Coordinates of N, CA, C and O in Angstrom, one line a residue:
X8 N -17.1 -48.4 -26.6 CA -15.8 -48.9 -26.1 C -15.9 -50.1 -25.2 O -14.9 -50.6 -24.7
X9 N -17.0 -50.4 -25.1 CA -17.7 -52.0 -24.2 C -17.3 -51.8 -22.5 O -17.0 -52.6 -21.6
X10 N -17.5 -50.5 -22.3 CA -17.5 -50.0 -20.9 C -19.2 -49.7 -20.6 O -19.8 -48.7 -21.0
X11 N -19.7 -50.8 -19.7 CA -21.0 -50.7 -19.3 C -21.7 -49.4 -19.1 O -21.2 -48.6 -18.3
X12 N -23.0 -49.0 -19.6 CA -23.6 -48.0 -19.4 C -24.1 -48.1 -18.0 O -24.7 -49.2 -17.8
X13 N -24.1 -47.2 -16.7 CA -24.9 -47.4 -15.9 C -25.8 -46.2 -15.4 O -26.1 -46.1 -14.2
X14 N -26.0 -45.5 -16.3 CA -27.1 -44.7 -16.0 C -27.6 -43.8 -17.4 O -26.9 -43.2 -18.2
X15 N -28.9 -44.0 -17.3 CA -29.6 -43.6 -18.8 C -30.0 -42.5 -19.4 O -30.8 -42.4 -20.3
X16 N -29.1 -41.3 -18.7 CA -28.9 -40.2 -19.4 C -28.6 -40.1 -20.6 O -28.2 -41.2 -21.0
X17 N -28.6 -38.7 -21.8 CA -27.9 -38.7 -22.4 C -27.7 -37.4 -23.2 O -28.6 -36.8 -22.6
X18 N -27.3 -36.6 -24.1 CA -27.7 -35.5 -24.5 C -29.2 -34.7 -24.3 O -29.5 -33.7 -23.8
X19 N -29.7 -35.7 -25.0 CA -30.8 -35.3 -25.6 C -32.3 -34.9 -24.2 O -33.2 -34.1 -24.0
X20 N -31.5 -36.1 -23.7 CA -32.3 -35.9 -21.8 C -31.4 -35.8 -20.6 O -31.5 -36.8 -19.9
X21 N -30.4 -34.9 -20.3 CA -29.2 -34.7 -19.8 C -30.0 -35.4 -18.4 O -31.2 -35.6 -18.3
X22 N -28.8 -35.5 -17.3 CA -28.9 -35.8 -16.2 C -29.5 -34.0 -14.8 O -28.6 -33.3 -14.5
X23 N -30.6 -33.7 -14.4 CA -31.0 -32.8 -14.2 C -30.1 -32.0 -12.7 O -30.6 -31.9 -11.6
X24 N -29.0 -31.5 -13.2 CA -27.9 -31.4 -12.1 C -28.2 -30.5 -10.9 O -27.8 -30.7 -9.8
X25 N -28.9 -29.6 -11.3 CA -29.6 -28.1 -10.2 C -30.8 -28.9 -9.6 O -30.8 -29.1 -8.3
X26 N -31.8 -29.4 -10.2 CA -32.6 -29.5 -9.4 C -32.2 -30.7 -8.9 O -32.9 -30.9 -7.8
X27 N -31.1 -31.9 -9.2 CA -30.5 -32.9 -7.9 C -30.3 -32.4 -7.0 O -30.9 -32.5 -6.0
X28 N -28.9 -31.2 -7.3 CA -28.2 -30.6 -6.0 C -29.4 -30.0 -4.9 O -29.2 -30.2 -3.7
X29 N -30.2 -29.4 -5.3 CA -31.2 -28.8 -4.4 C -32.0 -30.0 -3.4 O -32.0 -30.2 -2.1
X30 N -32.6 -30.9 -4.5 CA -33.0 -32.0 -3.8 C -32.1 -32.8 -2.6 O -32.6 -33.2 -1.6
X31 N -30.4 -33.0 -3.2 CA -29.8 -33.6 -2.1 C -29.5 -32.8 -1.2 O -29.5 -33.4 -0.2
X32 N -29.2 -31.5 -0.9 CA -29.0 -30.6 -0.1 C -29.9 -30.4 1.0 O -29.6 -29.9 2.1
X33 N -31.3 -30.8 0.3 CA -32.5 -30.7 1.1 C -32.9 -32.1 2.5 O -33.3 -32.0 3.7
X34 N -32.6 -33.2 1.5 CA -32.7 -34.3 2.3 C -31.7 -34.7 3.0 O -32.1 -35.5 3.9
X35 N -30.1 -34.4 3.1 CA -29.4 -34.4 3.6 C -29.6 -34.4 5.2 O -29.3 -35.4 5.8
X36 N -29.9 -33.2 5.7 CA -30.1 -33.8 7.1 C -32.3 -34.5 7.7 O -33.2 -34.5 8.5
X37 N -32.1 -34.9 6.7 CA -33.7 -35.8 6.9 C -33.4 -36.9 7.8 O -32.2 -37.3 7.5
X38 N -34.1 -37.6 9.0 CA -33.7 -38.7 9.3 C -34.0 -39.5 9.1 O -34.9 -39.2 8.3
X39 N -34.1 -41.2 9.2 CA -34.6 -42.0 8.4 C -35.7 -42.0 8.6 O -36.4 -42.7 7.8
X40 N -36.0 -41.5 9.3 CA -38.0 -41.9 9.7 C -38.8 -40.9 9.1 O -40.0 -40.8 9.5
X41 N -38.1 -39.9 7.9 CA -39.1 -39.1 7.4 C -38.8 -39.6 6.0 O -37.8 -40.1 5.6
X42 N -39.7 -39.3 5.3 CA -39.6 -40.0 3.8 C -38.5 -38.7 3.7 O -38.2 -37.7 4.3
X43 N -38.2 -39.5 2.4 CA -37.1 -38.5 1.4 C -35.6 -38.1 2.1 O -34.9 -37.2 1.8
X44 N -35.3 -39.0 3.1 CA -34.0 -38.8 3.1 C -33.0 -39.4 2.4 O -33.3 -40.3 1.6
X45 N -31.7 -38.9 2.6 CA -30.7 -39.3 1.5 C -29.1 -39.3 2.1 O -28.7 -38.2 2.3
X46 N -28.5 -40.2 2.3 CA -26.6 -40.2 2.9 C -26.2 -40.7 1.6 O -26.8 -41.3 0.8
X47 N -24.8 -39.9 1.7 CA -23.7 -40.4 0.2 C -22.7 -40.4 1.1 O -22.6 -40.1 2.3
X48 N -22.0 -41.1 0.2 CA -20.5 -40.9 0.6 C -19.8 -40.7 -1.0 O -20.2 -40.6 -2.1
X49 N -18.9 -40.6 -0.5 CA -17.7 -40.1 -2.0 C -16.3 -40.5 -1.9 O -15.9 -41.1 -0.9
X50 N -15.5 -40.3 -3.0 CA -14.2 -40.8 -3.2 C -13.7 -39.9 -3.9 O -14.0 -39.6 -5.0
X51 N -12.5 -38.9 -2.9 CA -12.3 -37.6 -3.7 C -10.6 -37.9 -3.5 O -9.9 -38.6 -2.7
X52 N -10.3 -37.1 -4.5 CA -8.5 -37.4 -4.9 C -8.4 -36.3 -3.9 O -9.3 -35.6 -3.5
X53 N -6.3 -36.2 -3.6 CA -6.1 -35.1 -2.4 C -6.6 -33.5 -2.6 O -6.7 -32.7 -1.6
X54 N -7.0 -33.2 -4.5 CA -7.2 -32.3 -4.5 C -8.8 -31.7 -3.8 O -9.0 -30.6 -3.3
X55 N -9.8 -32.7 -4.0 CA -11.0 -32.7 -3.5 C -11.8 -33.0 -4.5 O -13.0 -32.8 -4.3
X56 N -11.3 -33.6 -5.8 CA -12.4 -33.7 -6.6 C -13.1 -34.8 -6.4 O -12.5 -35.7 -5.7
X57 N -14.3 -35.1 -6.8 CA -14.9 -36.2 -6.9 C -14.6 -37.1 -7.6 O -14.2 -36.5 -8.5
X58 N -14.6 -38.2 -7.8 CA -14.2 -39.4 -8.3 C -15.3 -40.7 -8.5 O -15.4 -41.3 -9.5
X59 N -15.9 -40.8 -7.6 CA -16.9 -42.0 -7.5 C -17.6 -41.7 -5.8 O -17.0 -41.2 -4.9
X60 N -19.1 -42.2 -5.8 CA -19.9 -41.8 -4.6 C -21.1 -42.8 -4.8 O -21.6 -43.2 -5.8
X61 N -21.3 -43.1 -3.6 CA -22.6 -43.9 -3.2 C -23.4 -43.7 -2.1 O -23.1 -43.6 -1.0
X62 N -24.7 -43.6 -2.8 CA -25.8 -43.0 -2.0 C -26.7 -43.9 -2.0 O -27.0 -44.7 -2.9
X63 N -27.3 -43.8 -0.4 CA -28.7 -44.5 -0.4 C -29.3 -43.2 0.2 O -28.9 -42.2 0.7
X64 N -30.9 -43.7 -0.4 CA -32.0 -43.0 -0.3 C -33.4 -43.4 0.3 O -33.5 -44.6 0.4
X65 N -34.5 -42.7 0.6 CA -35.4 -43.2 0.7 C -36.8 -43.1 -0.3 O -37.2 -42.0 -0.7
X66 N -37.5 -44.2 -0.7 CA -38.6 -44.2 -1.2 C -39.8 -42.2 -1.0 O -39.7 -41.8 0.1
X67 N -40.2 -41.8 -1.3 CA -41.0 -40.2 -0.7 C -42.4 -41.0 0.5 O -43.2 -40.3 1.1
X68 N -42.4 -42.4 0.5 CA -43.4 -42.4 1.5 C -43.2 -43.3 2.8 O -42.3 -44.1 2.9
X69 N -44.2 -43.0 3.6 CA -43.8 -43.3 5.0 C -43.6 -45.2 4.9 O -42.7 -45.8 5.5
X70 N -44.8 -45.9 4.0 CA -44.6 -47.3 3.8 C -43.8 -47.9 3.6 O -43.8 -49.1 3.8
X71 N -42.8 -47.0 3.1 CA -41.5 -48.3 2.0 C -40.6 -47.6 3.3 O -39.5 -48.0 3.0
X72 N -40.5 -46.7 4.6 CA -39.4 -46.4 4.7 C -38.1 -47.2 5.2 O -37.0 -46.8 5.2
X73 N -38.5 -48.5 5.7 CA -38.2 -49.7 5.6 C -36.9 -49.9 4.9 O -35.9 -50.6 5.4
X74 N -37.0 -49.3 3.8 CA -36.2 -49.8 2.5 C -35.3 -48.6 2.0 O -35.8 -47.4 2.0
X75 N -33.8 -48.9 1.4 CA -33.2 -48.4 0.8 C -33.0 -48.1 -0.2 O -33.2 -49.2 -0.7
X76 N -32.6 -47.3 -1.4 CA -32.5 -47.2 -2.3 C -31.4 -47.1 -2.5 O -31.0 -46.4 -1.7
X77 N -30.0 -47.9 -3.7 CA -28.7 -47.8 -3.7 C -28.2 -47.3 -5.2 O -28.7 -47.5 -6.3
X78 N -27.2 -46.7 -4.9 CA -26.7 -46.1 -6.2 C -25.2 -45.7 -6.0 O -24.8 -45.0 -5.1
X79 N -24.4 -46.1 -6.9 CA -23.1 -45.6 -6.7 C -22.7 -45.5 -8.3 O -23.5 -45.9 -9.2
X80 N -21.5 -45.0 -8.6 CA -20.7 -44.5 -9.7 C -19.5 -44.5 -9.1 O -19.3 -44.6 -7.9
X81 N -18.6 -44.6 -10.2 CA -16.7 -44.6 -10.1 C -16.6 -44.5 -11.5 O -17.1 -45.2 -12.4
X82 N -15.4 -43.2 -11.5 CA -15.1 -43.1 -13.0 C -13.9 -44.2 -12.9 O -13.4 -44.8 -11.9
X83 N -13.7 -44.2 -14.6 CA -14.0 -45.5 -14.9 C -11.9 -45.7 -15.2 O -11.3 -46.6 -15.8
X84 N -11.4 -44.6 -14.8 CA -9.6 -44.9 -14.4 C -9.4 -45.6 -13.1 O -8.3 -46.1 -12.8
X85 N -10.8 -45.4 -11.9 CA -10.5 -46.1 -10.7 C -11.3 -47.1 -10.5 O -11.6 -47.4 -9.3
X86 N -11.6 -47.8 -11.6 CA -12.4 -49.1 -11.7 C -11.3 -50.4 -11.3 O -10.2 -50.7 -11.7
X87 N -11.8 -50.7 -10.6 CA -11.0 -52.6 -10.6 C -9.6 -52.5 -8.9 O -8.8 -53.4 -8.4
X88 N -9.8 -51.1 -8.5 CA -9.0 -50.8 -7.3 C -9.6 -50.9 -5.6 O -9.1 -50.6 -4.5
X89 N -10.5 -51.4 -6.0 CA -11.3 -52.1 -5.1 C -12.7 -50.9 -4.1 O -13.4 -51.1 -3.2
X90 N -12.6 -49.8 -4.8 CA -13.1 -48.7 -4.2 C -14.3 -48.8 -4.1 O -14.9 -48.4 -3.1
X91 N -14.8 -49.5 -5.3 CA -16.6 -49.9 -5.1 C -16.3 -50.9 -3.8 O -16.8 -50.4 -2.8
X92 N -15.9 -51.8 -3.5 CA -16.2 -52.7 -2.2 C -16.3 -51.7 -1.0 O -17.3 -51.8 -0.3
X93 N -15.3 -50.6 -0.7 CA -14.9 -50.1 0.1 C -16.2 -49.4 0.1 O -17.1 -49.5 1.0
X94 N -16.3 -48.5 -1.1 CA -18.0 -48.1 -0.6 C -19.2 -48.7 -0.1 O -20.0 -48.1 0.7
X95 N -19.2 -49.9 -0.6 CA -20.2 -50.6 -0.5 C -20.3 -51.0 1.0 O -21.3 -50.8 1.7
X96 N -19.1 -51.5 1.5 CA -19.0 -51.6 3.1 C -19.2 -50.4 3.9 O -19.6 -50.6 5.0
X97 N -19.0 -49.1 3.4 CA -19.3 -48.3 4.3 C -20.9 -48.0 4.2 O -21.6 -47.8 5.2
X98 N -21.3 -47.9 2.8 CA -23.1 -47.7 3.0 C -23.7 -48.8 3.6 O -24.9 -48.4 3.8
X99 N -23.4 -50.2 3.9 CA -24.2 -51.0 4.1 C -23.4 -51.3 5.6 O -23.7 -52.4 6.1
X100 N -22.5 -50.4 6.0 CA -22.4 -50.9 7.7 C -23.6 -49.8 8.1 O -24.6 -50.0 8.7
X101 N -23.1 -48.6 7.4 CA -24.1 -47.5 8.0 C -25.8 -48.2 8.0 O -26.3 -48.2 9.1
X102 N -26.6 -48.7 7.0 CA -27.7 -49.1 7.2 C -28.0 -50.0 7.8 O -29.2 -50.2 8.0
X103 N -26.8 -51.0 8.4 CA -27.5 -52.1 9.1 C -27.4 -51.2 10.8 O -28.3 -51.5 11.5
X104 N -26.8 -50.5 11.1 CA -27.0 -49.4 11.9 C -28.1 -48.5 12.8 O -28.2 -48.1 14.0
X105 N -29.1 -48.4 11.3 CA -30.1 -47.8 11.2 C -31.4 -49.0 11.7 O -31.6 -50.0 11.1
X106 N -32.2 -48.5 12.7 CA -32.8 -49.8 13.1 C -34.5 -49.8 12.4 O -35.3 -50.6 12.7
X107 N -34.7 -48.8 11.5 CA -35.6 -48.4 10.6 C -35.1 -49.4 9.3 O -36.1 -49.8 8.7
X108 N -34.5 -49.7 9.1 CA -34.0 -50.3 7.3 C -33.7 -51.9 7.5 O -32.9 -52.5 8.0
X109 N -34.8 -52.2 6.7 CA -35.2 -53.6 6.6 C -34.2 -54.6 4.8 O -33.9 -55.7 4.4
X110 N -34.1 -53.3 4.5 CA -33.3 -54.1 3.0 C -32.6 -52.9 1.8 O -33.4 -52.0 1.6
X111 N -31.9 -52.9 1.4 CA -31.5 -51.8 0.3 C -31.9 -52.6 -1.0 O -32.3 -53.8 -1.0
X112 N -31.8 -51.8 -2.0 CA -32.6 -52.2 -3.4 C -32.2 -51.5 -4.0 O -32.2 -50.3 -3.7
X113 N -31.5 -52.2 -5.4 CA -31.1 -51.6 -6.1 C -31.5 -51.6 -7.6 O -32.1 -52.7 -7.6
X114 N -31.6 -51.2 -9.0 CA -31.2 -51.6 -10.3 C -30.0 -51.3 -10.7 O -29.3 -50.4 -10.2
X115 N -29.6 -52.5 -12.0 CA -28.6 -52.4 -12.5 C -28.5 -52.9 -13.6 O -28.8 -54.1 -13.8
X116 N -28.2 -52.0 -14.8 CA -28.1 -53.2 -16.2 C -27.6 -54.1 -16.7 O -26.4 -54.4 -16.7
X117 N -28.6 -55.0 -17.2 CA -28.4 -56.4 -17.3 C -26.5 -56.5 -17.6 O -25.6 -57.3 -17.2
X118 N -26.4 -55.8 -18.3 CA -24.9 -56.0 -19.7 C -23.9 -55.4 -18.3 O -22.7 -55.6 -18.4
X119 N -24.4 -54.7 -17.0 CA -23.2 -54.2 -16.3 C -22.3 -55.4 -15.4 O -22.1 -55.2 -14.2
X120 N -21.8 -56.5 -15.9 CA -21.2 -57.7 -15.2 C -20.4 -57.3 -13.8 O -20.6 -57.8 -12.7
X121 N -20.1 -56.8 -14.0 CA -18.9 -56.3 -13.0 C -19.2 -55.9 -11.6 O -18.6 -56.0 -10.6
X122 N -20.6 -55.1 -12.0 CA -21.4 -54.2 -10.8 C -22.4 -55.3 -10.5 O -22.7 -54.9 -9.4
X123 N -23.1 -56.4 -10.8 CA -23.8 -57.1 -11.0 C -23.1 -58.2 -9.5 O -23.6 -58.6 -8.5
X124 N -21.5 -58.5 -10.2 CA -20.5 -59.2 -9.5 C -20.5 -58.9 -8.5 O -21.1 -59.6 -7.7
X125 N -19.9 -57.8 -8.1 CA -19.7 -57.0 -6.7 C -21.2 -56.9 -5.8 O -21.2 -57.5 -4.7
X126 N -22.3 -56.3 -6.2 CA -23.5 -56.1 -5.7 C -23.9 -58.0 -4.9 O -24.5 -58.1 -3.9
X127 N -23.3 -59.0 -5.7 CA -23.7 -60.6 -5.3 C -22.9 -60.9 -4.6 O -23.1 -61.9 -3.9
X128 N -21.8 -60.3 -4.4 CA -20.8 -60.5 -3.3 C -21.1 -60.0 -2.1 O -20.3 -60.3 -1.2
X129 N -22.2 -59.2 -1.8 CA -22.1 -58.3 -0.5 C -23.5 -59.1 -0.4 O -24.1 -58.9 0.6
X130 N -23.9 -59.8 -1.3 CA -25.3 -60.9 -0.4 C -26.5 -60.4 -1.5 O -27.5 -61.1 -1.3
X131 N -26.7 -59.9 -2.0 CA -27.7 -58.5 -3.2 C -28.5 -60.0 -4.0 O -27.7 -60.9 -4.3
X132 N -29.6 -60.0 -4.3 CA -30.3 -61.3 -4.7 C -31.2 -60.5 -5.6 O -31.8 -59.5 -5.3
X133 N -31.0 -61.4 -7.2 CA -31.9 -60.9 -7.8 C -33.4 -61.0 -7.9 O -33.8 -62.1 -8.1
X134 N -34.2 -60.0 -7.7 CA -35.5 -60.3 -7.3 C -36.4 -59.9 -8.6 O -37.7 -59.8 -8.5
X135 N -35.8 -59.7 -9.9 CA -36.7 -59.5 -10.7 C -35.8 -58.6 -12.3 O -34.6 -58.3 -12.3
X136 N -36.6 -58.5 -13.1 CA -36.2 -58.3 -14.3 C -36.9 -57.5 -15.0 O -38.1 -57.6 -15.0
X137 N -36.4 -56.6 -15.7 CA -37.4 -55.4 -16.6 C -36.9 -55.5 -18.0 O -36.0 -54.6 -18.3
X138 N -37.2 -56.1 -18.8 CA -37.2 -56.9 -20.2 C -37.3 -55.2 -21.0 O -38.2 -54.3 -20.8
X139 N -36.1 -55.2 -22.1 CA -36.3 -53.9 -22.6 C -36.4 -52.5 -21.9 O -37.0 -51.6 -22.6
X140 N -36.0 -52.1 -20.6 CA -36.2 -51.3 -20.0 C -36.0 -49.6 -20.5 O -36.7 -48.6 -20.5
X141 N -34.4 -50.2 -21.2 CA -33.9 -49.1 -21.5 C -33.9 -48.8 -23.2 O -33.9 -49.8 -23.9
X142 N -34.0 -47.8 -23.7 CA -33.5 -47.9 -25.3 C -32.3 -47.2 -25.4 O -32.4 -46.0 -25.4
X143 N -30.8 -47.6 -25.5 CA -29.7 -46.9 -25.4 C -28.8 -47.0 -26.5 O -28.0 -48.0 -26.5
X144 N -28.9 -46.1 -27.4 CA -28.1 -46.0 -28.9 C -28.7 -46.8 -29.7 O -27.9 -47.6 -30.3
X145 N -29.9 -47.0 -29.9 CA -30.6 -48.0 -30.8 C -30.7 -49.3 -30.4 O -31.1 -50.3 -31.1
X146 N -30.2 -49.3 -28.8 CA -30.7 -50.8 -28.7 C -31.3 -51.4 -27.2 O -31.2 -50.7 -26.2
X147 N -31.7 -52.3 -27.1 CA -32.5 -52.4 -26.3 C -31.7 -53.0 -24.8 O -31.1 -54.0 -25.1
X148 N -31.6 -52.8 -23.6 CA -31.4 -53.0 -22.4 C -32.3 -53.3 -21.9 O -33.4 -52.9 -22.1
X149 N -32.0 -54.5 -20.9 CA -32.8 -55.0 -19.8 C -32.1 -54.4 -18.4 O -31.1 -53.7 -18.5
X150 N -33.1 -54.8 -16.9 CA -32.5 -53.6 -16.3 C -32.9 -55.2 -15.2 O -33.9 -55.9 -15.3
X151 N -31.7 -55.6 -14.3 CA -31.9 -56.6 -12.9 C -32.4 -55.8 -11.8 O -31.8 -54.8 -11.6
X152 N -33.4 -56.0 -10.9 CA -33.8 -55.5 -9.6 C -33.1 -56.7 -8.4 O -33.1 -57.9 -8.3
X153 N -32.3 -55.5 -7.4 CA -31.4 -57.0 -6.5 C -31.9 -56.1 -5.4 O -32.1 -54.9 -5.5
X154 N -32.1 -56.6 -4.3 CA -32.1 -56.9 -3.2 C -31.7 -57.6 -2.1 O -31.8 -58.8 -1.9
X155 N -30.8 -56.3 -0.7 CA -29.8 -57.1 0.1 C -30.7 -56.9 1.9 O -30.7 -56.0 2.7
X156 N -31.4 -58.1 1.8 CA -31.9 -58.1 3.6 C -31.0 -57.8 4.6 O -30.1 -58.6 4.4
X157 N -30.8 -57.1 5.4 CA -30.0 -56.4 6.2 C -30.3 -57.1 7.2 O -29.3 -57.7 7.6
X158 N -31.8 -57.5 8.0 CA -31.8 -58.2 9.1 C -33.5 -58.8 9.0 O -34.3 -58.5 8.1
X159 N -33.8 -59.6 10.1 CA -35.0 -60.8 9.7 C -36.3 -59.7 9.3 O -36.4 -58.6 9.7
X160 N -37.0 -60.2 8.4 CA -38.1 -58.9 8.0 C -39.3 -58.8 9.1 O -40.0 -57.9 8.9
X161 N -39.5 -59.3 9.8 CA -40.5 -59.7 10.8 C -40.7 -58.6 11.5 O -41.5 -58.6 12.5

């Protein structure tokens, strides 16, 4: 239906929902100075459902802890209402906050314009390219690596 794939699940290798929940449950109160922590945020209608959420994470070792890991989702009736910015500003006031986190880092598929858009608006520089990354419905995806410096790396 030419609505960007952004994450490479799919039947056949579903997305592993028990052992996520476990895992985020666990890192949840980690702080940033121990590997494997994890903050989300979310976008829930008045009933409480979920809607769209963005999480940063950390690398599992002490070297990268430096660095962030970024990821968000919004189903795709609340696309274009500005809710990805709003997230985006709240995860990236929270890490510039953090006086451990040197940069967040993200992938994104090549074909995802929109998220691609938004991610270059908040400063996100592409630092690289994975040629064929994905195989999704018989065809081939490339995957952009972006990166947003939060403050001087030194």
């Amino acid at each position: 239906n030419g609505t960007p794939i952004f994450c490479a699940y799919d039947e056949e290798t579903p997305w592993p929902r028990e052992k996520k929940k476990i895992q985020f449950l666990e890192n949840l109160p980690k702080k940033t100075s121990e590997p494997g922590w994890q903050r989300t945020w979310a976008l829930f209608d008045s009933n409480g459902k979920v809607h769209g959420d963005i999480s940063l994470w950390s690398a599992n070792g002490k070297p990268s802890l430096h660095r962030a890991w970024l990821g968000m989702g919004i189903q795709n009736h609340l696309r274009g209402f500005g809710w990805g910015t709003k997230l985006m500003k709240t995860a990236i006031n929270w890490a510039k906050n953090e006086p451990i986190l040197r940069f967040i880092d993200l992938n994104v598929m090549e074909e995802n314009s929109r998220a691609i858009a938004l991610y270059e608006r908040f400063g996100f520089e592409k630092t690289g390219y994975w040629n064929d990354r994905w195989r999704l419905m018989s065809r081939s995806v490339g995957e952009f690596w972006m990166t947003l410096p939060l403050r001087n790396t030194e």
